[in-house]
Amino acid sequence: MTEQTFSGVYATATKETHWLSYDNYAALVSGATFKTEDIADGAHTIFINIDLSTLENHPGMARVIIGAFLKAVYNRNGDINERALFLLDEAARLGYMRIIETARDAGRKYGITLLMLFQSLGQMREAFGGRDATSKWFESASWVSFSAVNDTDTADYISKRCGQTTIEVDQVSRNTNGGRTGRSRSKQLTQRALILPYEVTQMRTDEQIIFTSGNPPIRCGRSIYFRRQEMASRVGASNFSPKSKADAGA
């Protein structure tokens, strides 16, 4: 290895692991409270809550933790009791991870269920490489959901994927001949998009369109937790929810 090549490798390694110099961050991957392989026994639920500032400054930390859990499932070679769900919110913040692509393409047989949340198709393309990124992900997905769409590119994609429908057009015409007025009426069938791009952007924010393999698209509501008592009773107050006047004056 040449000195220049080594210098580049060293700089990259330093950039990705500099967060280990902080004791509180290093403790996340140095404890003995549980083993990463415990995720494969079907009896553990693990929440990784990294604040936005830390994730922006030290994305390598989240990448190491997620990669370690994925590796733990792979190492079981299919010998797991339950499927392991990896739900990655704000997935674009993690950047490109080859191990996530591996989970997408081959993780199903190892018992991995991957659920990733992106703000837009643009975020997915930026993280995983160009316009081909969406086709690779959608081809491997058992279902895809879209909601609160404001991007015209995404709205066009949804409209095209929903396909066409047949509608009946009622036409009425009038004609005058020699002082006589006549009227004719006709009906004909024509095609139009099942949902137009502008109709996608005008959907309510609590609606979604779901695409599943081999089935027509589904337009339905979303299970927003604070609207459902059985869900709201299981969580505490959100730091981001509007504060009441009583709370503000406390």
PDB file of N, CA and C in Angstrom, residues 138 141-147 208-213:
ATOM      1  N   PHE A 138     -38.044  -0.805  -4.753  1.00  0.00           N
ATOM      2  CA  PHE A 138     -39.445  -1.160  -4.950  1.00  0.00           C
ATOM      3  C   PHE A 138     -39.598  -2.575  -5.487  1.00  0.00           C
ATOM      4  N   ALA A 141     -39.475  -4.788  -2.413  1.00  0.00           N
ATOM      5  CA  ALA A 141     -40.407  -4.515  -1.316  1.00  0.00           C
ATOM      6  C   ALA A 141     -41.704  -5.299  -1.480  1.00  0.00           C
ATOM      7  N   SER A 142     -42.226  -5.816  -0.383  1.00  0.00           N
ATOM      8  CA  SER A 142     -43.528  -6.485  -0.420  1.00  0.00           C
ATOM      9  C   SER A 142     -44.659  -5.462  -0.420  1.00  0.00           C
ATOM     10  N   TRP A 143     -44.403  -4.269   0.119  1.00  0.00           N
ATOM     11  CA  TRP A 143     -45.383  -3.183   0.048  1.00  0.00           C
ATOM     12  C   TRP A 143     -44.668  -1.843   0.179  1.00  0.00           C
ATOM     13  N   VAL A 144     -45.282  -0.819  -0.408  1.00  0.00           N
ATOM     14  CA  VAL A 144     -44.757   0.548  -0.366  1.00  0.00           C
ATOM     15  C   VAL A 144     -45.920   1.481  -0.056  1.00  0.00           C
ATOM     16  N   SER A 145     -45.711   2.402   0.860  1.00  0.00           N
ATOM     17  CA  SER A 145     -46.763   3.342   1.253  1.00  0.00           C
ATOM     18  C   SER A 145     -46.313   4.777   1.000  1.00  0.00           C
ATOM     19  N   PHE A 146     -47.235   5.598   0.489  1.00  0.00           N
ATOM     20  CA  PHE A 146     -46.976   7.024   0.269  1.00  0.00           C
ATOM     21  C   PHE A 146     -48.046   7.835   0.993  1.00  0.00           C
ATOM     22  N   SER A 147     -47.630   8.906   1.655  1.00  0.00           N
ATOM     23  CA  SER A 147     -48.591   9.802   2.302  1.00  0.00           C
ATOM     24  C   SER A 147     -48.001  11.201   2.393  1.00  0.00           C
ATOM     25  N   GLN A 208     -53.188   7.593   2.963  1.00  0.00           N
ATOM     26  CA  GLN A 208     -52.026   6.989   2.327  1.00  0.00           C
ATOM     27  C   GLN A 208     -52.474   6.127   1.155  1.00  0.00           C
ATOM     28  N   ILE A 209     -51.544   5.911   0.238  1.00  0.00           N
ATOM     29  CA  ILE A 209     -51.746   4.977  -0.868  1.00  0.00           C
ATOM     30  C   ILE A 209     -50.717   3.869  -0.709  1.00  0.00           C
ATOM     31  N   ILE A 210     -51.194   2.634  -0.670  1.00  0.00           N
ATOM     32  CA  ILE A 210     -50.324   1.480  -0.451  1.00  0.00           C
ATOM     33  C   ILE A 210     -50.296   0.626  -1.711  1.00  0.00           C
ATOM     34  N   PHE A 211     -49.096   0.263  -2.128  1.00  0.00           N
ATOM     35  CA  PHE A 211     -48.909  -0.655  -3.250  1.00  0.00           C
ATOM     36  C   PHE A 211     -48.379  -1.972  -2.710  1.00  0.00           C
ATOM     37  N   THR A 212     -49.034  -3.070  -3.079  1.00  0.00           N
ATOM     38  CA  THR A 212     -48.573  -4.402  -2.721  1.00  0.00           C
ATOM     39  C   THR A 212     -48.390  -5.217  -3.994  1.00  0.00           C
ATOM     40  N   SER A 213     -47.583  -6.233  -3.902  1.00  0.00           N
ATOM     41  CA  SER A 213     -47.272  -7.043  -5.083  1.00  0.00           C
ATOM     42  C   SER A 213     -48.511  -7.771  -5.595  1.00  0.00           C
TER      43      SER A 213
END
